[in-house]
Amino acid sequence: MLRKTAPRKARTGRLQRRESLAGWLFVAPMLLGISIFTLFPILIMLILNFADWDFVLGLEKFAWAGLDNFGQLLDDSRFHKTWMNNMIFMFTVPVCMAISLLLAIIINKHVFLKDFFKVAYFMPYISSVVAVAVVWQVLFHPSKGPVNQFLRMIGISDPPRWIADPDWALLSVMMISIWISIGFNMIVYMAGLQAIPKDLYESAEIDGAGGWTKFRKITLPLISPTTFFLLITGIIYTFKSFDLIAVLTKGGPAGSTSLMVWYMYETAFLNLKIGYASAIGTVLFISVLIITLVQWAGQKKWVNY
């Protein structure tokens, strides 16, 4: 009996080792990619936080700076402005979500050719950001742009200069960002709306509930997981917005549209201050982490699963 059990255990052990090896081989490409392109850069950034280094000059010019980089951030007025610009830019998320939800409800219930409108609103999201930025550059041209020409036609003699005006540039970029993101949010909201059982609305109508009551008591609670998902991903997107700024304004005019990612790019690859740029990246990561944790803690009070 013992002789039969021992070979069986050995075969089982060999089979388990083979399965484990096969599993590691399957996940190895992904683990290798994550290690090289994510974990290793994060480790290097953590080291460079405490360094003063111009990578063009080579490793022999590498010098430890301690906490000097973070101390400079506290006195850097431009960094304060970029961080505040990011905080303002976050308001695009609730505005975009509100517009997207309204469009999703209208298209889901009261519009024919729903597939056409889905595609039409989703096109800006899947289009190249560079192409979208160039189009809006033409639309927002201060003197020859169609937007200002229309405003002059309706009697506004001195329309805004949009992305050329420090007072209007960030608002202009926010409007473009909302226009790009509406399609994605709308599609996700429509999926959430279609998952709500129609029996709930029929029961509410029998009880005499109006449209606003059904929306407040049924629709909003049941799409709260969708809202939470869009809120989290939308805020993370605002903190990593780069391409739209790079094509439209390059952080100008007068730093009015400079966001943290753009300032980090300028510091690292134009001013060649790698250590200082790493400190900016760390603050960016901590900001996103804190905001996400606050949202995750708050969702227990308003998200219904």
mmCIF file of C-alpha atoms in Angstrom:
data_model
loop_
_atom_site.group_PDB
_atom_site.id
_atom_site.type_symbol
_atom_site.label_atom_id
_atom_site.label_comp_id
_atom_site.label_asym_id
_atom_site.label_seq_id
_atom_site.Cartn_x
_atom_site.Cartn_y
_atom_site.Cartn_z
ATOM 1 C CA MET A 1 0.000 0.000 0.000
ATOM 2 C CA LEU A 2 2.823 2.357 0.905
ATOM 3 C CA ARG A 3 4.624 1.491 -2.322
ATOM 4 C CA LYS A 4 1.577 2.487 -4.382
ATOM 5 C CA THR A 5 1.063 5.742 -2.463
ATOM 6 C CA ALA A 6 4.660 6.944 -2.835
ATOM 7 C CA PRO A 7 4.752 6.860 -6.687
ATOM 8 C CA ARG A 8 1.326 8.477 -6.799
ATOM 9 C CA LYS A 9 2.534 11.355 -4.610
ATOM 10 C CA ALA A 10 5.659 11.708 -6.744
ATOM 11 C CA ARG A 11 3.583 11.875 -9.941
ATOM 12 C CA THR A 12 1.278 14.436 -8.323
ATOM 13 C CA GLY A 13 4.271 16.517 -7.244
ATOM 14 C CA ARG A 14 5.784 16.417 -10.749
ATOM 15 C CA LEU A 15 2.442 17.390 -12.286
ATOM 16 C CA GLN A 16 2.061 20.324 -9.902
ATOM 17 C CA ARG A 17 5.603 21.529 -10.682
ATOM 18 C CA ARG A 18 4.892 21.313 -14.410
ATOM 19 C CA GLU A 19 1.661 23.252 -14.015
ATOM 20 C CA SER A 20 3.432 25.894 -11.922
ATOM 21 C CA LEU A 21 6.216 26.167 -14.504
ATOM 22 C CA ALA A 22 3.662 26.484 -17.323
ATOM 23 C CA GLY A 23 1.826 29.174 -15.373
ATOM 24 C CA TRP A 24 5.015 31.165 -14.785
ATOM 25 C CA LEU A 25 5.923 30.856 -18.470
ATOM 26 C CA PHE A 26 2.523 32.240 -19.473
ATOM 27 C CA VAL A 27 2.739 35.252 -17.149
ATOM 28 C CA ALA A 28 6.486 35.831 -17.663
ATOM 29 C CA PRO A 29 6.108 38.261 -20.632
ATOM 30 C CA MET A 30 3.653 40.411 -18.672
ATOM 31 C CA LEU A 31 5.772 40.316 -15.500
ATOM 32 C CA LEU A 32 8.870 41.166 -17.508
ATOM 33 C CA GLY A 33 7.125 44.098 -19.187
ATOM 34 C CA ILE A 34 5.752 45.430 -15.899
ATOM 35 C CA SER A 35 9.149 45.066 -14.239
ATOM 36 C CA ILE A 36 11.047 46.856 -17.011
ATOM 37 C CA PHE A 37 8.561 49.592 -17.883
ATOM 38 C CA THR A 38 6.817 50.185 -14.525
ATOM 39 C CA LEU A 39 8.549 48.832 -11.426
ATOM 40 C CA PHE A 40 12.112 49.656 -12.487
ATOM 41 C CA PRO A 41 11.285 53.300 -13.445
ATOM 42 C CA ILE A 42 9.430 53.733 -10.135
ATOM 43 C CA LEU A 43 12.476 52.457 -8.244
ATOM 44 C CA ILE A 44 14.791 54.778 -10.192
ATOM 45 C CA MET A 45 12.445 57.717 -9.532
ATOM 46 C CA LEU A 46 12.485 57.006 -5.799
ATOM 47 C CA ILE A 47 16.294 57.087 -5.866
ATOM 48 C CA LEU A 48 16.456 60.244 -8.006
ATOM 49 C CA ASN A 49 14.158 62.064 -5.574
ATOM 50 C CA PHE A 50 17.195 62.568 -3.387
ATOM 51 C CA ALA A 51 19.699 63.357 -6.135
ATOM 52 C CA ASP A 52 20.911 66.362 -8.107
ATOM 53 C CA TRP A 53 21.781 65.038 -11.540
ATOM 54 C CA ASP A 54 21.947 66.226 -15.132
ATOM 55 C CA PHE A 55 21.838 62.983 -17.114
ATOM 56 C CA VAL A 56 23.544 64.603 -20.118
ATOM 57 C CA LEU A 57 26.720 65.003 -18.033
ATOM 58 C CA GLY A 58 26.880 61.307 -17.138
ATOM 59 C CA LEU A 59 26.962 59.373 -13.894
ATOM 60 C CA GLU A 60 30.178 61.048 -12.701
ATOM 61 C CA LYS A 61 28.126 64.220 -12.088
ATOM 62 C CA PHE A 62 25.591 62.339 -9.946
ATOM 63 C CA ALA A 63 25.323 63.918 -6.492
ATOM 64 C CA TRP A 64 23.096 63.270 -3.509
ATOM 65 C CA ALA A 65 20.901 66.213 -2.531
ATOM 66 C CA GLY A 66 18.948 64.748 0.392
ATOM 67 C CA LEU A 67 15.598 66.468 0.825
ATOM 68 C CA ASP A 68 16.672 69.624 -1.065
ATOM 69 C CA ASN A 69 14.435 68.827 -4.048
ATOM 70 C CA PHE A 70 11.337 68.688 -1.853
ATOM 71 C CA GLY A 71 12.457 71.825 -0.037
ATOM 72 C CA GLN A 72 12.665 73.648 -3.371
ATOM 73 C CA LEU A 73 9.136 72.530 -4.224
ATOM 74 C CA LEU A 74 7.825 74.319 -1.137
ATOM 75 C CA ASP A 75 9.288 77.616 -2.412
ATOM 76 C CA ASP A 76 8.601 77.069 -6.123
ATOM 77 C CA SER A 77 5.789 79.435 -7.099
ATOM 78 C CA ARG A 78 5.455 77.839 -10.535
ATOM 79 C CA PHE A 79 4.971 74.409 -8.991
ATOM 80 C CA HIS A 80 2.267 75.864 -6.731
ATOM 81 C CA LYS A 81 0.544 77.286 -9.807
ATOM 82 C CA THR A 82 0.688 73.999 -11.712
ATOM 83 C CA TRP A 83 -0.698 72.119 -8.713
ATOM 84 C CA MET A 84 -3.552 74.625 -8.424
ATOM 85 C CA ASN A 85 -4.179 74.325 -12.179
ATOM 86 C CA ASN A 86 -4.555 70.565 -11.671
ATOM 87 C CA MET A 87 -7.042 71.118 -8.859
ATOM 88 C CA ILE A 88 -9.084 73.421 -11.112
ATOM 89 C CA PHE A 89 -8.765 71.008 -14.032
ATOM 90 C CA MET A 90 -10.401 68.282 -11.911
ATOM 91 C CA PHE A 91 -13.719 70.139 -12.152
ATOM 92 C CA THR A 92 -13.951 68.876 -15.731
ATOM 93 C CA VAL A 93 -14.815 65.448 -14.299
ATOM 94 C CA PRO A 94 -18.166 66.222 -12.572
ATOM 95 C CA VAL A 95 -19.212 68.569 -15.388
ATOM 96 C CA CYS A 96 -18.438 65.913 -18.018
ATOM 97 C CA MET A 97 -20.235 63.237 -16.003
ATOM 98 C CA ALA A 98 -23.360 65.375 -15.604
ATOM 99 C CA ILE A 99 -23.531 66.157 -19.335
ATOM 100 C CA SER A 100 -22.824 62.531 -20.241
ATOM 101 C CA LEU A 101 -25.544 61.223 -17.933
ATOM 102 C CA LEU A 102 -28.072 63.670 -19.376
ATOM 103 C CA LEU A 103 -27.190 62.643 -22.934
ATOM 104 C CA ALA A 104 -27.269 58.954 -22.008
ATOM 105 C CA ILE A 105 -30.771 59.267 -20.549
ATOM 106 C CA ILE A 106 -32.059 61.229 -23.551
ATOM 107 C CA ILE A 107 -30.540 58.914 -26.164
ATOM 108 C CA ASN A 108 -31.518 55.774 -24.253
ATOM 109 C CA LYS A 109 -35.209 56.734 -24.083
ATOM 110 C CA HIS A 110 -36.247 59.433 -26.504
ATOM 111 C CA VAL A 111 -34.026 59.265 -29.593
ATOM 112 C CA PHE A 112 -34.170 57.215 -32.788
ATOM 113 C CA LEU A 113 -30.945 56.108 -34.498
ATOM 114 C CA LYS A 114 -29.285 55.468 -31.142
ATOM 115 C CA ASP A 115 -26.302 53.709 -32.719
ATOM 116 C CA PHE A 116 -25.565 56.753 -34.872
ATOM 117 C CA PHE A 117 -25.485 59.091 -31.879
ATOM 118 C CA LYS A 118 -23.344 56.664 -29.907
ATOM 119 C CA VAL A 119 -20.759 56.646 -32.679
ATOM 120 C CA ALA A 120 -20.989 60.419 -33.202
ATOM 121 C CA TYR A 121 -20.349 61.228 -29.539
ATOM 122 C CA PHE A 122 -17.684 58.525 -29.172
ATOM 123 C CA MET A 123 -15.622 59.647 -32.173
ATOM 124 C CA PRO A 124 -13.717 62.463 -30.371
ATOM 125 C CA TYR A 125 -12.622 60.002 -27.688
ATOM 126 C CA ILE A 126 -11.097 57.520 -30.139
ATOM 127 C CA SER A 127 -9.674 60.203 -32.440
ATOM 128 C CA SER A 128 -6.058 61.281 -32.214
ATOM 129 C CA VAL A 129 -5.628 63.923 -29.513
ATOM 130 C CA VAL A 130 -3.168 65.723 -31.777
ATOM 131 C CA ALA A 131 -5.764 65.986 -34.556
ATOM 132 C CA VAL A 132 -8.435 67.126 -32.089
ATOM 133 C CA ALA A 133 -6.097 69.755 -30.622
ATOM 134 C CA VAL A 134 -5.217 71.120 -34.073
ATOM 135 C CA VAL A 135 -8.909 71.399 -34.991
ATOM 136 C CA TRP A 136 -9.674 73.309 -31.788
ATOM 137 C CA GLN A 137 -6.643 75.499 -32.361
ATOM 138 C CA VAL A 138 -8.268 76.628 -35.598
ATOM 139 C CA LEU A 139 -11.728 76.983 -33.993
ATOM 140 C CA PHE A 140 -10.358 79.094 -31.122
ATOM 141 C CA HIS A 141 -8.168 81.348 -33.270
ATOM 142 C CA PRO A 142 -8.578 84.867 -31.768
ATOM 143 C CA SER A 143 -9.237 86.720 -35.028
ATOM 144 C CA LYS A 144 -10.078 84.192 -37.770
ATOM 145 C CA GLY A 145 -11.513 81.318 -35.768
ATOM 146 C CA PRO A 146 -15.138 80.260 -36.494
ATOM 147 C CA VAL A 147 -16.044 80.546 -32.804
ATOM 148 C CA ASN A 148 -15.120 84.214 -32.515
ATOM 149 C CA GLN A 149 -16.547 85.032 -35.939
ATOM 150 C CA PHE A 150 -19.877 83.597 -34.787
ATOM 151 C CA LEU A 151 -19.704 85.595 -31.542
ATOM 152 C CA ARG A 152 -19.106 88.784 -33.511
ATOM 153 C CA MET A 153 -22.067 87.963 -35.740
ATOM 154 C CA ILE A 154 -24.390 87.827 -32.727
ATOM 155 C CA GLY A 155 -23.158 91.167 -31.398
ATOM 156 C CA ILE A 156 -20.173 90.394 -29.153
ATOM 157 C CA SER A 157 -17.629 92.896 -30.429
ATOM 158 C CA ASP A 158 -14.734 91.816 -28.195
ATOM 159 C CA PRO A 159 -14.904 88.011 -27.819
ATOM 160 C CA PRO A 160 -12.392 86.129 -25.673
ATOM 161 C CA ARG A 161 -9.021 85.221 -27.141
ATOM 162 C CA TRP A 162 -9.449 81.711 -25.724
ATOM 163 C CA ILE A 163 -6.162 79.753 -25.627
ATOM 164 C CA ALA A 164 -4.185 82.946 -26.353
ATOM 165 C CA ASP A 165 -5.512 84.681 -23.224
ATOM 166 C CA PRO A 166 -4.098 83.684 -19.777
ATOM 167 C CA ASP A 167 -7.519 84.319 -18.235
ATOM 168 C CA TRP A 168 -9.317 82.018 -20.676
ATOM 169 C CA ALA A 169 -6.684 79.455 -21.712
ATOM 170 C CA LEU A 170 -7.238 76.933 -18.909
ATOM 171 C CA LEU A 171 -11.016 77.184 -19.275
ATOM 172 C CA SER A 172 -10.628 76.593 -23.025
ATOM 173 C CA VAL A 173 -8.542 73.468 -22.459
ATOM 174 C CA MET A 174 -11.088 72.251 -19.901
ATOM 175 C CA MET A 175 -13.918 72.667 -22.430
ATOM 176 C CA ILE A 176 -11.969 70.679 -25.031
ATOM 177 C CA SER A 177 -11.202 67.946 -22.498
ATOM 178 C CA ILE A 178 -14.893 67.693 -21.607
ATOM 179 C CA TRP A 179 -15.830 67.511 -25.287
ATOM 180 C CA ILE A 180 -13.344 64.653 -25.798
ATOM 181 C CA SER A 181 -14.468 62.632 -22.764
ATOM 182 C CA ILE A 182 -18.251 62.958 -23.099
ATOM 183 C CA GLY A 183 -18.552 60.047 -25.542
ATOM 184 C CA PHE A 184 -16.772 57.522 -23.332
ATOM 185 C CA ASN A 185 -18.695 58.527 -20.206
ATOM 186 C CA MET A 186 -21.982 58.468 -22.113
ATOM 187 C CA ILE A 187 -21.400 54.934 -23.431
ATOM 188 C CA VAL A 188 -20.538 53.676 -19.940
ATOM 189 C CA TYR A 189 -23.601 55.397 -18.465
ATOM 190 C CA MET A 190 -25.847 53.902 -21.136
ATOM 191 C CA ALA A 191 -24.574 50.436 -20.240
ATOM 192 C CA GLY A 192 -25.412 51.165 -16.611
ATOM 193 C CA LEU A 193 -28.871 52.473 -17.459
ATOM 194 C CA GLN A 194 -29.730 49.448 -19.586
ATOM 195 C CA ALA A 195 -28.823 47.151 -16.675
ATOM 196 C CA ILE A 196 -31.538 48.672 -14.451
ATOM 197 C CA PRO A 197 -34.617 46.393 -14.328
ATOM 198 C CA LYS A 198 -37.622 48.024 -15.968
ATOM 199 C CA ASP A 199 -39.883 46.474 -13.327
ATOM 200 C CA LEU A 200 -38.615 49.051 -10.829
ATOM 201 C CA TYR A 201 -39.789 51.950 -12.991
ATOM 202 C CA GLU A 202 -43.148 50.279 -13.637
ATOM 203 C CA SER A 203 -43.679 49.733 -9.911
ATOM 204 C CA ALA A 204 -42.755 53.358 -9.207
ATOM 205 C CA GLU A 205 -45.257 54.570 -11.826
ATOM 206 C CA ILE A 206 -47.993 52.485 -10.214
ATOM 207 C CA ASP A 207 -47.174 54.151 -6.890
ATOM 208 C CA GLY A 208 -47.529 57.570 -8.565
ATOM 209 C CA ALA A 209 -43.840 58.516 -8.764
ATOM 210 C CA GLY A 210 -42.922 61.223 -11.249
ATOM 211 C CA GLY A 211 -39.898 61.441 -13.507
ATOM 212 C CA TRP A 212 -37.718 63.315 -11.030
ATOM 213 C CA THR A 213 -38.593 60.910 -8.197
ATOM 214 C CA LYS A 214 -37.759 57.874 -10.347
ATOM 215 C CA PHE A 215 -34.474 59.461 -11.344
ATOM 216 C CA ARG A 216 -33.527 60.330 -7.753
ATOM 217 C CA LYS A 217 -34.743 57.141 -6.085
ATOM 218 C CA ILE A 218 -34.021 54.510 -8.749
ATOM 219 C CA THR A 219 -31.656 55.718 -11.479
ATOM 220 C CA LEU A 220 -29.041 57.532 -9.408
ATOM 221 C CA PRO A 221 -28.634 54.819 -6.733
ATOM 222 C CA LEU A 222 -28.449 51.980 -9.259
ATOM 223 C CA ILE A 223 -25.861 53.692 -11.476
ATOM 224 C CA SER A 224 -23.764 54.794 -8.487
ATOM 225 C CA PRO A 225 -21.113 52.078 -9.145
ATOM 226 C CA THR A 226 -20.808 53.407 -12.702
ATOM 227 C CA THR A 227 -20.540 56.954 -11.386
ATOM 228 C CA PHE A 228 -17.842 55.906 -8.926
ATOM 229 C CA PHE A 229 -15.850 54.180 -11.689
ATOM 230 C CA LEU A 230 -16.043 57.237 -13.953
ATOM 231 C CA LEU A 231 -15.141 59.557 -11.077
ATOM 232 C CA ILE A 232 -12.005 57.586 -10.167
ATOM 233 C CA THR A 233 -10.770 57.140 -13.739
ATOM 234 C CA GLY A 234 -11.687 60.718 -14.703
ATOM 235 C CA ILE A 235 -9.697 62.308 -11.881
ATOM 236 C CA ILE A 236 -6.694 60.100 -12.610
ATOM 237 C CA TYR A 237 -6.950 61.175 -16.271
ATOM 238 C CA THR A 238 -6.878 64.864 -15.319
ATOM 239 C CA PHE A 239 -3.622 64.361 -13.420
ATOM 240 C CA LYS A 240 -1.907 62.664 -16.356
ATOM 241 C CA SER A 241 -3.164 64.996 -19.104
ATOM 242 C CA PHE A 242 -0.187 65.850 -21.263
ATOM 243 C CA ASP A 243 -0.775 65.487 -25.007
ATOM 244 C CA LEU A 244 -3.567 68.079 -25.192
ATOM 245 C CA ILE A 245 -1.404 70.644 -23.376
ATOM 246 C CA ALA A 246 1.674 69.784 -25.437
ATOM 247 C CA VAL A 247 -0.091 70.410 -28.745
ATOM 248 C CA LEU A 248 -2.395 73.292 -27.795
ATOM 249 C CA THR A 249 -0.554 75.603 -25.421
ATOM 250 C CA LYS A 250 2.743 74.079 -24.208
ATOM 251 C CA GLY A 251 1.791 75.249 -20.744
ATOM 252 C CA GLY A 252 1.220 78.852 -21.787
ATOM 253 C CA PRO A 253 0.347 81.579 -22.017
ATOM 254 C CA ALA A 254 2.244 82.702 -18.896
ATOM 255 C CA GLY A 255 1.969 79.210 -17.363
ATOM 256 C CA SER A 256 -1.820 79.433 -17.179
ATOM 257 C CA THR A 257 -2.326 75.913 -18.607
ATOM 258 C CA SER A 258 0.757 74.249 -17.162
ATOM 259 C CA LEU A 259 -0.270 71.049 -15.375
ATOM 260 C CA MET A 260 1.974 68.929 -13.152
ATOM 261 C CA VAL A 261 2.819 66.380 -15.845
ATOM 262 C CA TRP A 262 3.812 69.131 -18.279
ATOM 263 C CA TYR A 263 5.917 70.893 -15.639
ATOM 264 C CA MET A 264 7.610 67.568 -14.822
ATOM 265 C CA TYR A 265 8.344 67.039 -18.528
ATOM 266 C CA GLU A 266 9.790 70.540 -18.879
ATOM 267 C CA THR A 267 11.922 70.136 -15.776
ATOM 268 C CA ALA A 268 13.302 66.734 -16.811
ATOM 269 C CA PHE A 269 13.779 66.992 -20.573
ATOM 270 C CA LEU A 270 14.136 70.715 -21.241
ATOM 271 C CA ASN A 271 15.840 71.968 -18.078
ATOM 272 C CA LEU A 272 17.533 68.570 -17.477
ATOM 273 C CA LYS A 273 16.857 68.597 -13.715
ATOM 274 C CA ILE A 274 16.130 64.907 -13.288
ATOM 275 C CA GLY A 275 16.113 64.845 -9.490
ATOM 276 C CA TYR A 276 13.768 67.807 -9.221
ATOM 277 C CA ALA A 277 11.454 66.307 -11.855
ATOM 278 C CA SER A 278 11.376 63.039 -9.883
ATOM 279 C CA ALA A 279 10.311 64.973 -6.792
ATOM 280 C CA ILE A 280 7.478 66.530 -8.822
ATOM 281 C CA GLY A 281 6.465 63.052 -9.995
ATOM 282 C CA THR A 282 6.418 61.797 -6.417
ATOM 283 C CA VAL A 283 4.163 64.650 -5.306
ATOM 284 C CA LEU A 284 1.918 63.924 -8.296
ATOM 285 C CA PHE A 285 1.686 60.265 -7.289
ATOM 286 C CA ILE A 286 0.943 61.125 -3.656
ATOM 287 C CA SER A 287 -1.746 63.636 -4.708
ATOM 288 C CA VAL A 288 -3.507 61.049 -6.888
ATOM 289 C CA LEU A 289 -3.169 58.395 -4.178
ATOM 290 C CA ILE A 290 -4.664 60.625 -1.462
ATOM 291 C CA ILE A 291 -7.582 61.749 -3.649
ATOM 292 C CA THR A 292 -8.279 58.136 -4.696
ATOM 293 C CA LEU A 293 -8.184 56.901 -1.087
ATOM 294 C CA VAL A 294 -10.561 59.683 -0.018
ATOM 295 C CA GLN A 295 -12.955 58.715 -2.810
ATOM 296 C CA TRP A 296 -12.639 55.036 -1.929
ATOM 297 C CA ALA A 297 -13.479 55.765 1.709
ATOM 298 C CA GLY A 298 -16.369 58.076 0.776
ATOM 299 C CA GLN A 299 -17.940 55.670 -1.708
ATOM 300 C CA LYS A 300 -19.177 53.477 1.150
ATOM 301 C CA LYS A 301 -21.759 56.162 1.944
ATOM 302 C CA TRP A 302 -23.220 56.687 -1.516
ATOM 303 C CA VAL A 303 -22.352 53.740 -3.792
ATOM 304 C CA ASN A 304 -24.914 50.921 -3.851
ATOM 305 C CA TYR A 305 -23.662 47.525 -5.036
#
